[in-house]
């Protein structure tokens, strides 16, 4: 059997949105499932709308999602010589022709067709025009589409699809400025790159019969196609910026793990029974395009949040820590340079206390930065007459703990002694200390919090709080 080769072929006219990412994921999964090859191709022939920042954003998003490619990225703009060669071949064989029709003529034609209630299409005026044209007269190159018969294909997702050739016109493959059109380049590329299966958005279904005719004119076999239905927002409308985050990197910024987004995306339009959680190896094993839903799927942010919470708790801590490091970096904290706890320890303590990595970074910044202020409501509620006394006593007690024993359980035990001595509940000891450690009245258990802060630093923070609260 022929080796499977799939591709993802984004046009770099903007960031990678979730719809594109899902298409990329499905193509990648199919290649991996079959032990095949996955190609990345940047379709940048639209020079006006393609940008380098968009290319960078696509590559960054693919890397973040760990959708690694085996070949590419290929760039269409580097393949002009090859496209010209194919244009010349098609012209020489009479499978394409130069069309000199003026804009005015085409417009009149279109208006006439509209008036008659017909679908606007090129009438083939230049098909057999052998009149002389001067070399500087502008022309486009059109593909000579068959007049009769049907183009049929068996879509991996949608099943059997047929188009009448009489519905298709002689579409332009080279514009008057010499630039080439999508329907042409995509065929030359997919053929040259040996693509066996094309998985893409169903906004391309209408292009597919044109592309198939072109493959046939070139005398080559077309790939198998699978067209994936689009993604709708929670409200049933086409997913757009109105629905909040739509770009992959925006999800990273909001604090989602790549594992959560990938798991979310695979379920968005594909299913395996009612299973929701899939590791990547499991997805690879189980994925087949035949199980992709025919109808559109709706985005469900709640489910993505749920998956994110799941992966924050269950992934190896060092993996979550890598992502946390990135978020702390966005807050201006370079964890390689500043003093602070091991990131895995932060993850251990906060994976159930934060819904996203962004929130975790915000909550954990106090372990890497000095305390500049104390939460006013917390101070009002917890700092009472005897609080400074309790803080002083806590400091003395804690100083007796040797550095090697600076762990949550030891710290908690020592503080229980302080509470007993003052005949108060643990909250009256813990809350002022928590304010001292984090500037806020909420954090993990006080022993855990102090372990995160670190021994020497914890002492300094208690002293700083004693000074601040003594003035109250
Ligand atoms: N460049 C096209 C797009 O971004 C994809 C074309 C294809 O997959 O055939 O929509």
GROMACS .gro file of C-alpha atoms and ligand atoms in nm:
model
  482
    1UNK     CA    1   0.000   0.000   0.000
    2UNK     CA    2   0.111   0.349  -0.080
    3UNK     CA    3   0.259   0.538   0.214
    4UNK     CA    4   0.029   0.803   0.354
    5UNK     CA    5   0.144   1.163   0.322
    6UNK     CA    6  -0.068   1.448   0.451
    7UNK     CA    7  -0.011   1.819   0.474
    8UNK     CA    8  -0.124   2.133   0.641
    9UNK     CA    9  -0.123   2.428   0.404
   10UNK     CA   10  -0.213   2.752   0.580
   11UNK     CA   11  -0.224   3.090   0.409
   12UNK     CA   12  -0.022   3.324   0.631
   13UNK     CA   13  -0.267   3.609   0.631
   14UNK     CA   14  -0.316   3.605   1.010
   15UNK     CA   15  -0.261   3.406   1.326
   16UNK     CA   16  -0.338   3.035   1.343
   17UNK     CA   17  -0.697   3.010   1.461
   18UNK     CA   18  -0.854   2.709   1.629
   19UNK     CA   19  -1.024   2.597   1.307
   20UNK     CA   20  -0.690   2.585   1.127
   21UNK     CA   21  -0.527   2.418   1.424
   22UNK     CA   22  -0.790   2.147   1.424
   23UNK     CA   23  -0.735   2.084   1.052
   24UNK     CA   24  -0.362   2.067   1.118
   25UNK     CA   25  -0.420   1.827   1.406
   26UNK     CA   26  -0.643   1.596   1.202
   27UNK     CA   27  -0.390   1.585   0.916
   28UNK     CA   28  -0.104   1.528   1.158
   29UNK     CA   29  -0.291   1.256   1.345
   30UNK     CA   30  -0.378   1.074   1.027
   31UNK     CA   31  -0.017   1.077   0.912
   32UNK     CA   32   0.102   0.955   1.253
   33UNK     CA   33  -0.177   0.693   1.273
   34UNK     CA   34  -0.065   0.548   0.940
   35UNK     CA   35   0.307   0.579   1.009
   36UNK     CA   36   0.316   0.827   0.721
   37UNK     CA   37   0.463   1.171   0.661
   38UNK     CA   38   0.330   1.513   0.754
   39UNK     CA   39   0.420   1.816   0.545
   40UNK     CA   40   0.389   2.184   0.631
   41UNK     CA   41   0.341   2.417   0.339
   42UNK     CA   42   0.299   2.791   0.364
   43UNK     CA   43   0.064   2.913   0.091
   44UNK     CA   44   0.202   3.262   0.057
   45UNK     CA   45   0.128   3.343  -0.307
   46UNK     CA   46  -0.103   3.622  -0.200
   47UNK     CA   47   0.184   3.867  -0.155
   48UNK     CA   48  -0.039   4.151  -0.040
   49UNK     CA   49  -0.200   3.965   0.248
   50UNK     CA   50   0.079   3.728   0.353
   51UNK     CA   51   0.311   3.854   0.625
   52UNK     CA   52   0.622   3.731   0.803
   53UNK     CA   53   0.467   3.782   1.149
   54UNK     CA   54   0.179   3.558   1.042
   55UNK     CA   55   0.424   3.291   0.922
   56UNK     CA   56   0.610   3.314   1.254
   57UNK     CA   57   0.284   3.290   1.450
   58UNK     CA   58   0.180   2.977   1.257
   59UNK     CA   59   0.513   2.806   1.315
   60UNK     CA   60   0.513   2.906   1.683
   61UNK     CA   61   0.159   2.774   1.731
   62UNK     CA   62   0.237   2.444   1.559
   63UNK     CA   63   0.545   2.400   1.775
   64UNK     CA   64   0.359   2.486   2.092
   65UNK     CA   65   0.091   2.228   2.006
   66UNK     CA   66   0.376   1.986   1.924
   67UNK     CA   67   0.245   1.920   1.576
   68UNK     CA   68   0.586   1.844   1.433
   69UNK     CA   69   0.629   1.824   1.057
   70UNK     CA   70   0.856   1.586   0.871
   71UNK     CA   71   0.898   1.802   0.562
   72UNK     CA   72   0.889   2.174   0.504
   73UNK     CA   73   0.795   2.435   0.568
   74UNK     CA   74   0.773   2.471   0.193
   75UNK     CA   75   0.690   2.816   0.063
   76UNK     CA   76   0.489   2.865  -0.253
   77UNK     CA   77   0.674   3.187  -0.329
   78UNK     CA   78   0.989   2.977  -0.378
   79UNK     CA   79   0.822   2.759  -0.637
   80UNK     CA   80   0.737   3.006  -0.914
   81UNK     CA   81   0.971   2.844  -1.169
   82UNK     CA   82   0.795   2.516  -1.125
   83UNK     CA   83   0.449   2.676  -1.159
   84UNK     CA   84   0.556   2.855  -1.479
   85UNK     CA   85   0.679   2.528  -1.619
   86UNK     CA   86   0.339   2.367  -1.560
   87UNK     CA   87   0.155   2.668  -1.706
   88UNK     CA   88   0.370   2.641  -2.020
   89UNK     CA   89   0.304   2.269  -2.040
   90UNK     CA   90  -0.073   2.315  -2.010
   91UNK     CA   91  -0.067   2.593  -2.272
   92UNK     CA   92   0.143   2.384  -2.510
   93UNK     CA   93  -0.095   2.091  -2.475
   94UNK     CA   94  -0.400   2.311  -2.527
   95UNK     CA   95  -0.529   2.229  -2.179
   96UNK     CA   96  -0.511   2.592  -2.084
   97UNK     CA   97  -0.539   2.904  -2.296
   98UNK     CA   98  -0.469   3.272  -2.285
   99UNK     CA   99  -0.774   3.487  -2.235
  100UNK     CA  100  -0.765   3.849  -2.351
  101UNK     CA  101  -1.117   3.942  -2.249
  102UNK     CA  102  -1.133   4.291  -2.110
  103UNK     CA  103  -1.277   4.371  -1.770
  104UNK     CA  104  -1.560   4.553  -1.947
  105UNK     CA  105  -1.650   4.251  -2.156
  106UNK     CA  106  -1.652   4.025  -1.853
  107UNK     CA  107  -1.866   4.269  -1.663
  108UNK     CA  108  -2.120   4.300  -1.943
  109UNK     CA  109  -2.130   3.922  -1.967
  110UNK     CA  110  -2.186   3.889  -1.595
  111UNK     CA  111  -2.467   4.145  -1.599
  112UNK     CA  112  -2.639   3.975  -1.892
  113UNK     CA  113  -2.620   3.639  -1.717
  114UNK     CA  114  -2.759   3.786  -1.399
  115UNK     CA  115  -3.048   3.947  -1.582
  116UNK     CA  116  -3.135   3.609  -1.733
  117UNK     CA  117  -3.121   3.456  -1.387
  118UNK     CA  118  -2.814   3.250  -1.477
  119UNK     CA  119  -2.516   3.178  -1.256
  120UNK     CA  120  -2.230   3.406  -1.368
  121UNK     CA  121  -1.959   3.208  -1.543
  122UNK     CA  122  -1.702   3.265  -1.812
  123UNK     CA  123  -1.845   3.183  -2.157
  124UNK     CA  124  -1.528   3.044  -2.312
  125UNK     CA  125  -1.493   3.335  -2.555
  126UNK     CA  126  -1.113   3.300  -2.588
  127UNK     CA  127  -1.104   2.920  -2.592
  128UNK     CA  128  -1.050   2.892  -2.962
  129UNK     CA  129  -0.942   3.242  -3.039
  130UNK     CA  130  -0.636   3.229  -3.264
  131UNK     CA  131  -0.624   3.597  -3.351
  132UNK     CA  132  -0.298   3.786  -3.318
  133UNK     CA  133  -0.231   3.976  -2.999
  134UNK     CA  134   0.052   4.214  -2.937
  135UNK     CA  135   0.303   4.093  -2.674
  136UNK     CA  136   0.214   4.372  -2.434
  137UNK     CA  137  -0.158   4.304  -2.441
  138UNK     CA  138  -0.263   4.178  -2.096
  139UNK     CA  139  -0.406   3.830  -2.062
  140UNK     CA  140  -0.491   3.573  -1.802
  141UNK     CA  141  -0.442   3.199  -1.840
  142UNK     CA  142  -0.755   2.988  -1.803
  143UNK     CA  143  -0.786   2.617  -1.751
  144UNK     CA  144  -0.991   2.443  -2.016
  145UNK     CA  145  -1.247   2.268  -1.799
  146UNK     CA  146  -1.433   1.973  -1.954
  147UNK     CA  147  -1.777   2.082  -2.082
  148UNK     CA  148  -1.963   1.767  -2.003
  149UNK     CA  149  -1.971   1.481  -1.760
  150UNK     CA  150  -1.943   1.474  -1.386
  151UNK     CA  151  -1.658   1.504  -1.140
  152UNK     CA  152  -1.715   1.271  -0.852
  153UNK     CA  153  -1.510   1.184  -0.548
  154UNK     CA  154  -1.550   0.989  -0.229
  155UNK     CA  155  -1.483   1.225   0.054
  156UNK     CA  156  -1.342   1.060   0.367
  157UNK     CA  157  -1.574   1.266   0.582
  158UNK     CA  158  -1.873   1.361   0.370
  159UNK     CA  159  -1.902   1.053   0.154
  160UNK     CA  160  -1.976   1.059  -0.219
  161UNK     CA  161  -1.983   1.406  -0.379
  162UNK     CA  162  -2.059   1.490  -0.742
  163UNK     CA  163  -2.041   1.806  -0.948
  164UNK     CA  164  -2.157   1.859  -1.306
  165UNK     CA  165  -1.882   1.993  -1.529
  166UNK     CA  166  -2.139   2.219  -1.688
  167UNK     CA  167  -2.152   2.400  -1.353
  168UNK     CA  168  -1.781   2.475  -1.357
  169UNK     CA  169  -1.623   2.732  -1.585
  170UNK     CA  170  -1.276   2.781  -1.725
  171UNK     CA  171  -1.119   2.919  -1.413
  172UNK     CA  172  -0.816   3.144  -1.408
  173UNK     CA  173  -0.488   2.979  -1.319
  174UNK     CA  174  -0.258   3.273  -1.391
  175UNK     CA  175  -0.366   3.633  -1.341
  176UNK     CA  176  -0.279   3.920  -1.573
  177UNK     CA  177   0.005   4.032  -1.343
  178UNK     CA  178   0.161   3.685  -1.377
  179UNK     CA  179   0.061   3.572  -1.028
  180UNK     CA  180  -0.087   3.226  -0.987
  181UNK     CA  181  -0.410   3.123  -0.826
  182UNK     CA  182  -0.473   2.897  -0.528
  183UNK     CA  183  -0.656   2.626  -0.725
  184UNK     CA  184  -0.359   2.591  -0.955
  185UNK     CA  185  -0.070   2.605  -0.705
  186UNK     CA  186  -0.235   2.368  -0.462
  187UNK     CA  187  -0.262   2.099  -0.730
  188UNK     CA  188   0.097   2.136  -0.848
  189UNK     CA  189   0.218   2.132  -0.488
  190UNK     CA  190   0.013   1.840  -0.366
  191UNK     CA  191   0.121   1.643  -0.672
  192UNK     CA  192   0.491   1.736  -0.649
  193UNK     CA  193   0.500   1.670  -0.277
  194UNK     CA  194   0.335   1.332  -0.317
  195UNK     CA  195   0.040   1.413  -0.093
  196UNK     CA  196  -0.193   1.113  -0.071
  197UNK     CA  197  -0.464   1.253   0.159
  198UNK     CA  198  -0.588   1.610   0.180
  199UNK     CA  199  -0.776   1.696   0.499
  200UNK     CA  200  -0.903   2.054   0.498
  201UNK     CA  201  -1.193   2.281   0.583
  202UNK     CA  202  -1.517   2.227   0.396
  203UNK     CA  203  -1.503   2.585   0.269
  204UNK     CA  204  -1.287   2.421  -0.001
  205UNK     CA  205  -1.541   2.161  -0.117
  206UNK     CA  206  -1.637   2.373  -0.417
  207UNK     CA  207  -1.275   2.404  -0.523
  208UNK     CA  208  -1.219   2.030  -0.519
  209UNK     CA  209  -1.386   1.941  -0.856
  210UNK     CA  210  -1.181   2.211  -1.027
  211UNK     CA  211  -0.867   2.074  -0.872
  212UNK     CA  212  -0.958   1.719  -0.970
  213UNK     CA  213  -1.005   1.826  -1.332
  214UNK     CA  214  -0.664   1.986  -1.320
  215UNK     CA  215  -0.502   1.668  -1.185
  216UNK     CA  216  -0.663   1.478  -1.466
  217UNK     CA  217  -0.542   1.726  -1.726
  218UNK     CA  218  -0.192   1.678  -1.588
  219UNK     CA  219  -0.243   1.305  -1.623
  220UNK     CA  220  -0.191   1.232  -1.255
  221UNK     CA  221  -0.397   1.072  -0.982
  222UNK     CA  222  -0.566   1.304  -0.736
  223UNK     CA  223  -0.528   1.255  -0.361
  224UNK     CA  224  -0.809   1.135  -0.138
  225UNK     CA  225  -1.000   1.427   0.010
  226UNK     CA  226  -1.161   1.478   0.350
  227UNK     CA  227  -1.349   1.798   0.417
  228UNK     CA  228  -1.406   1.894   0.776
  229UNK     CA  229  -1.710   2.098   0.878
  230UNK     CA  230  -1.652   2.431   1.039
  231UNK     CA  231  -1.647   2.530   1.403
  232UNK     CA  232  -1.929   2.738   1.547
  233UNK     CA  233  -1.921   2.956   1.855
  234UNK     CA  234  -2.121   2.869   2.169
  235UNK     CA  235  -2.409   3.069   2.019
  236UNK     CA  236  -2.430   2.871   1.694
  237UNK     CA  237  -2.272   3.138   1.474
  238UNK     CA  238  -1.946   3.092   1.286
  239UNK     CA  239  -1.660   3.111   1.538
  240UNK     CA  240  -1.507   3.456   1.531
  241UNK     CA  241  -1.326   3.705   1.750
  242UNK     CA  242  -1.661   3.800   1.899
  243UNK     CA  243  -1.651   3.472   2.086
  244UNK     CA  244  -1.328   3.562   2.265
  245UNK     CA  245  -1.002   3.389   2.198
  246UNK     CA  246  -0.975   3.234   1.855
  247UNK     CA  247  -0.603   3.217   1.794
  248UNK     CA  248  -0.394   2.933   1.930
  249UNK     CA  249  -0.143   3.167   2.092
  250UNK     CA  250  -0.423   3.355   2.263
  251UNK     CA  251  -0.518   3.031   2.435
  252UNK     CA  252  -0.160   2.999   2.549
  253UNK     CA  253  -0.170   3.353   2.683
  254UNK     CA  254  -0.491   3.279   2.868
  255UNK     CA  255  -0.318   2.995   3.046
  256UNK     CA  256  -0.423   2.675   2.870
  257UNK     CA  257  -0.189   2.380   2.836
  258UNK     CA  258  -0.116   2.255   2.483
  259UNK     CA  259  -0.229   1.907   2.593
  260UNK     CA  260  -0.568   2.049   2.693
  261UNK     CA  261  -0.615   2.238   2.368
  262UNK     CA  262  -0.511   1.941   2.156
  263UNK     CA  263  -0.745   1.710   2.349
  264UNK     CA  264  -1.020   1.968   2.315
  265UNK     CA  265  -0.963   2.010   1.941
  266UNK     CA  266  -0.956   1.640   1.866
  267UNK     CA  267  -1.297   1.600   2.024
  268UNK     CA  268  -1.429   1.897   1.835
  269UNK     CA  269  -1.569   1.710   1.540
  270UNK     CA  270  -1.424   1.367   1.608
  271UNK     CA  271  -1.531   1.105   1.855
  272UNK     CA  272  -1.449   0.763   1.985
  273UNK     CA  273  -1.750   0.642   2.177
  274UNK     CA  274  -1.810   0.882   2.461
  275UNK     CA  275  -1.448   0.903   2.571
  276UNK     CA  276  -1.338   1.261   2.646
  277UNK     CA  277  -0.979   1.233   2.765
  278UNK     CA  278  -0.719   1.122   2.513
  279UNK     CA  279  -0.344   1.119   2.552
  280UNK     CA  280  -0.159   1.196   2.229
  281UNK     CA  281  -0.045   0.834   2.178
  282UNK     CA  282  -0.405   0.725   2.226
  283UNK     CA  283  -0.532   0.978   1.972
  284UNK     CA  284  -0.274   0.857   1.723
  285UNK     CA  285  -0.379   0.500   1.774
  286UNK     CA  286  -0.752   0.564   1.747
  287UNK     CA  287  -0.783   0.847   1.495
  288UNK     CA  288  -0.945   0.777   1.161
  289UNK     CA  289  -1.103   1.038   0.933
  290UNK     CA  290  -1.416   0.826   0.893
  291UNK     CA  291  -1.511   0.911   1.250
  292UNK     CA  292  -1.501   1.286   1.185
  293UNK     CA  293  -1.850   1.436   1.223
  294UNK     CA  294  -2.025   1.548   0.908
  295UNK     CA  295  -2.191   1.843   1.075
  296UNK     CA  296  -2.043   2.156   1.228
  297UNK     CA  297  -1.926   2.147   1.588
  298UNK     CA  298  -1.978   2.412   1.851
  299UNK     CA  299  -1.705   2.554   2.062
  300UNK     CA  300  -1.754   2.497   2.431
  301UNK     CA  301  -1.521   2.699   2.650
  302UNK     CA  302  -1.638   2.525   2.968
  303UNK     CA  303  -1.522   2.192   2.838
  304UNK     CA  304  -1.185   2.332   2.744
  305UNK     CA  305  -1.152   2.472   3.096
  306UNK     CA  306  -1.242   2.135   3.240
  307UNK     CA  307  -0.978   1.962   3.029
  308UNK     CA  308  -0.724   2.223   3.128
  309UNK     CA  309  -0.792   2.166   3.496
  310UNK     CA  310  -0.758   1.792   3.438
  311UNK     CA  311  -0.419   1.824   3.268
  312UNK     CA  312  -0.288   2.074   3.521
  313UNK     CA  313  -0.345   1.811   3.787
  314UNK     CA  314  -0.241   1.499   3.602
  315UNK     CA  315   0.048   1.586   3.371
  316UNK     CA  316   0.401   1.535   3.500
  317UNK     CA  317   0.478   1.842   3.709
  318UNK     CA  318   0.785   1.937   3.512
  319UNK     CA  319   0.573   1.969   3.198
  320UNK     CA  320   0.326   2.202   3.365
  321UNK     CA  321   0.625   2.386   3.515
  322UNK     CA  322   0.765   2.462   3.169
  323UNK     CA  323   0.444   2.639   3.080
  324UNK     CA  324   0.429   2.815   3.417
  325UNK     CA  325   0.780   2.948   3.358
  326UNK     CA  326   0.660   3.106   3.033
  327UNK     CA  327   0.369   3.274   3.214
  328UNK     CA  328   0.592   3.404   3.493
  329UNK     CA  329   0.817   3.541   3.219
  330UNK     CA  330   0.521   3.735   3.083
  331UNK     CA  331   0.483   3.891   3.427
  332UNK     CA  332   0.845   4.004   3.405
  333UNK     CA  333   0.980   3.725   3.625
  334UNK     CA  334   1.278   3.537   3.487
  335UNK     CA  335   1.288   3.232   3.711
  336UNK     CA  336   1.646   3.155   3.602
  337UNK     CA  337   1.758   3.482   3.751
  338UNK     CA  338   1.547   3.552   4.059
  339UNK     CA  339   1.531   3.371   4.390
  340UNK     CA  340   1.227   3.150   4.433
  341UNK     CA  341   1.097   2.799   4.487
  342UNK     CA  342   1.130   2.511   4.243
  343UNK     CA  343   0.856   2.547   3.984
  344UNK     CA  344   0.746   2.187   4.037
  345UNK     CA  345   0.672   2.274   4.399
  346UNK     CA  346   0.459   2.567   4.287
  347UNK     CA  347   0.270   2.336   4.050
  348UNK     CA  348   0.219   2.081   4.327
  349UNK     CA  349   0.066   2.342   4.555
  350UNK     CA  350  -0.133   2.535   4.300
  351UNK     CA  351  -0.258   2.285   4.043
  352UNK     CA  352  -0.590   2.261   4.227
  353UNK     CA  353  -0.599   2.626   4.330
  354UNK     CA  354  -0.584   2.780   3.985
  355UNK     CA  355  -0.792   2.714   3.675
  356UNK     CA  356  -0.528   2.827   3.430
  357UNK     CA  357  -0.153   2.870   3.417
  358UNK     CA  358  -0.204   3.243   3.389
  359UNK     CA  359  -0.388   3.242   3.720
  360UNK     CA  360  -0.124   3.016   3.871
  361UNK     CA  361   0.152   3.256   3.767
  362UNK     CA  362  -0.036   3.551   3.915
  363UNK     CA  363  -0.090   3.368   4.241
  364UNK     CA  364   0.270   3.248   4.255
  365UNK     CA  365   0.443   3.575   4.174
  366UNK     CA  366   0.470   3.653   4.545
  367UNK     CA  367   0.728   3.374   4.582
  368UNK     CA  368   0.958   3.542   4.332
  369UNK     CA  369   0.900   3.908   4.413
  370UNK     CA  370   0.919   4.105   4.737
  371UNK     CA  371   0.596   4.190   4.918
  372UNK     CA  372   0.518   4.552   4.850
  373UNK     CA  373   0.177   4.582   5.008
  374UNK     CA  374  -0.077   4.389   5.212
  375UNK     CA  375  -0.433   4.325   5.109
  376UNK     CA  376  -0.631   4.591   5.299
  377UNK     CA  377  -0.941   4.379   5.367
  378UNK     CA  378  -0.721   4.094   5.487
  379UNK     CA  379  -0.534   4.321   5.726
  380UNK     CA  380  -0.858   4.465   5.857
  381UNK     CA  381  -1.000   4.121   5.919
  382UNK     CA  382  -0.697   3.941   6.059
  383UNK     CA  383  -0.457   4.184   6.218
  384UNK     CA  384  -0.575   4.226   6.578
  385UNK     CA  385  -0.414   4.356   6.892
  386UNK     CA  386  -0.223   4.036   6.967
  387UNK     CA  387  -0.123   3.964   6.607
  388UNK     CA  388   0.216   4.129   6.629
  389UNK     CA  389   0.289   3.938   6.946
  390UNK     CA  390   0.191   3.615   6.774
  391UNK     CA  391   0.408   3.699   6.474
  392UNK     CA  392   0.706   3.766   6.699
  393UNK     CA  393   0.656   3.438   6.879
  394UNK     CA  394   0.611   3.252   6.550
  395UNK     CA  395   0.937   3.397   6.425
  396UNK     CA  396   1.123   3.281   6.731
  397UNK     CA  397   0.972   2.934   6.715
  398UNK     CA  398   1.039   2.896   6.344
  399UNK     CA  399   1.399   3.008   6.376
  400UNK     CA  400   1.459   2.697   6.582
  401UNK     CA  401   1.383   2.477   6.281
  402UNK     CA  402   1.707   2.377   6.110
  403UNK     CA  403   1.735   2.457   5.739
  404UNK     CA  404   1.733   2.088   5.649
  405UNK     CA  405   1.395   2.045   5.817
  406UNK     CA  406   1.225   2.343   5.659
  407UNK     CA  407   0.924   2.150   5.532
  408UNK     CA  408   0.550   2.203   5.549
  409UNK     CA  409   0.481   1.940   5.814
  410UNK     CA  410   0.755   2.061   6.050
  411UNK     CA  411   0.646   2.422   6.008
  412UNK     CA  412   0.279   2.338   6.073
  413UNK     CA  413   0.370   2.147   6.385
  414UNK     CA  414   0.579   2.432   6.521
  415UNK     CA  415   0.298   2.679   6.461
  416UNK     CA  416   0.044   2.458   6.636
  417UNK     CA  417   0.262   2.507   6.942
  418UNK     CA  418   0.239   2.884   6.902
  419UNK     CA  419  -0.141   2.869   6.878
  420UNK     CA  420  -0.161   2.650   7.190
  421UNK     CA  421   0.064   2.887   7.382
  422UNK     CA  422  -0.157   3.186   7.298
  423UNK     CA  423  -0.473   2.982   7.340
  424UNK     CA  424  -0.604   3.079   6.998
  425UNK     CA  425  -0.723   2.884   6.694
  426UNK     CA  426  -0.478   2.814   6.409
  427UNK     CA  427  -0.637   3.083   6.193
  428UNK     CA  428  -0.519   3.357   6.427
  429UNK     CA  429  -0.162   3.235   6.377
  430UNK     CA  430  -0.186   3.130   6.017
  431UNK     CA  431  -0.366   3.430   5.868
  432UNK     CA  432  -0.126   3.701   5.985
  433UNK     CA  433   0.160   3.478   5.865
  434UNK     CA  434  -0.012   3.426   5.534
  435UNK     CA  435  -0.043   3.800   5.491
  436UNK     CA  436   0.324   3.830   5.580
  437UNK     CA  437   0.424   3.561   5.328
  438UNK     CA  438   0.205   3.649   5.031
  439UNK     CA  439   0.053   3.990   5.101
  440UNK     CA  440  -0.290   3.820   5.083
  441UNK     CA  441  -0.506   3.614   5.318
  442UNK     CA  442  -0.531   3.318   5.080
  443UNK     CA  443  -0.265   3.068   4.984
  444UNK     CA  444  -0.204   2.695   5.031
  445UNK     CA  445  -0.163   2.559   5.384
  446UNK     CA  446   0.060   2.783   5.591
  447UNK     CA  447   0.336   2.523   5.617
  448UNK     CA  448   0.331   2.475   5.238
  449UNK     CA  449   0.327   2.849   5.184
  450UNK     CA  450   0.629   2.899   5.407
  451UNK     CA  451   0.813   2.614   5.245
  452UNK     CA  452   0.753   2.784   4.910
  453UNK     CA  453   0.880   3.118   5.042
  454UNK     CA  454   1.196   2.956   5.183
  455UNK     CA  455   1.341   2.973   5.535
  456UNK     CA  456   1.553   3.290   5.534
  457UNK     CA  457   1.310   3.477   5.319
  458UNK     CA  458   1.019   3.377   5.543
  459UNK     CA  459   1.200   3.525   5.844
  460UNK     CA  460   1.259   3.850   5.657
  461UNK     CA  461   0.894   3.865   5.558
  462UNK     CA  462   0.777   3.812   5.914
  463UNK     CA  463   1.006   4.096   6.027
  464UNK     CA  464   0.873   4.319   5.750
  465UNK     CA  465   0.514   4.241   5.855
  466UNK     CA  466   0.586   4.302   6.222
  467UNK     CA  467   0.720   4.645   6.128
  468UNK     CA  468   0.420   4.721   5.904
  469UNK     CA  469   0.152   4.594   6.142
  470UNK     CA  470   0.308   4.757   6.451
  471UNK     CA  471   0.225   5.095   6.300
  472UNK     CA  472  -0.140   5.003   6.269
  473LIG     N1  473  -0.428   2.772   0.197
  473LIG     C1  474  -0.561   2.726   0.213
  473LIG     C2  475  -0.627   2.790   0.331
  473LIG     O1  476  -0.558   2.837   0.421
  473LIG     C3  477  -0.568   2.579   0.236
  473LIG     C4  478  -0.586   2.508   0.114
  473LIG     C5  479  -0.593   2.360   0.122
  473LIG     O2  480  -0.579   2.304   0.231
  473LIG     O3  481  -0.607   2.302   0.015
  473LIG     O4  482  -0.746   2.793   0.336
   0.00000   0.00000   0.00000
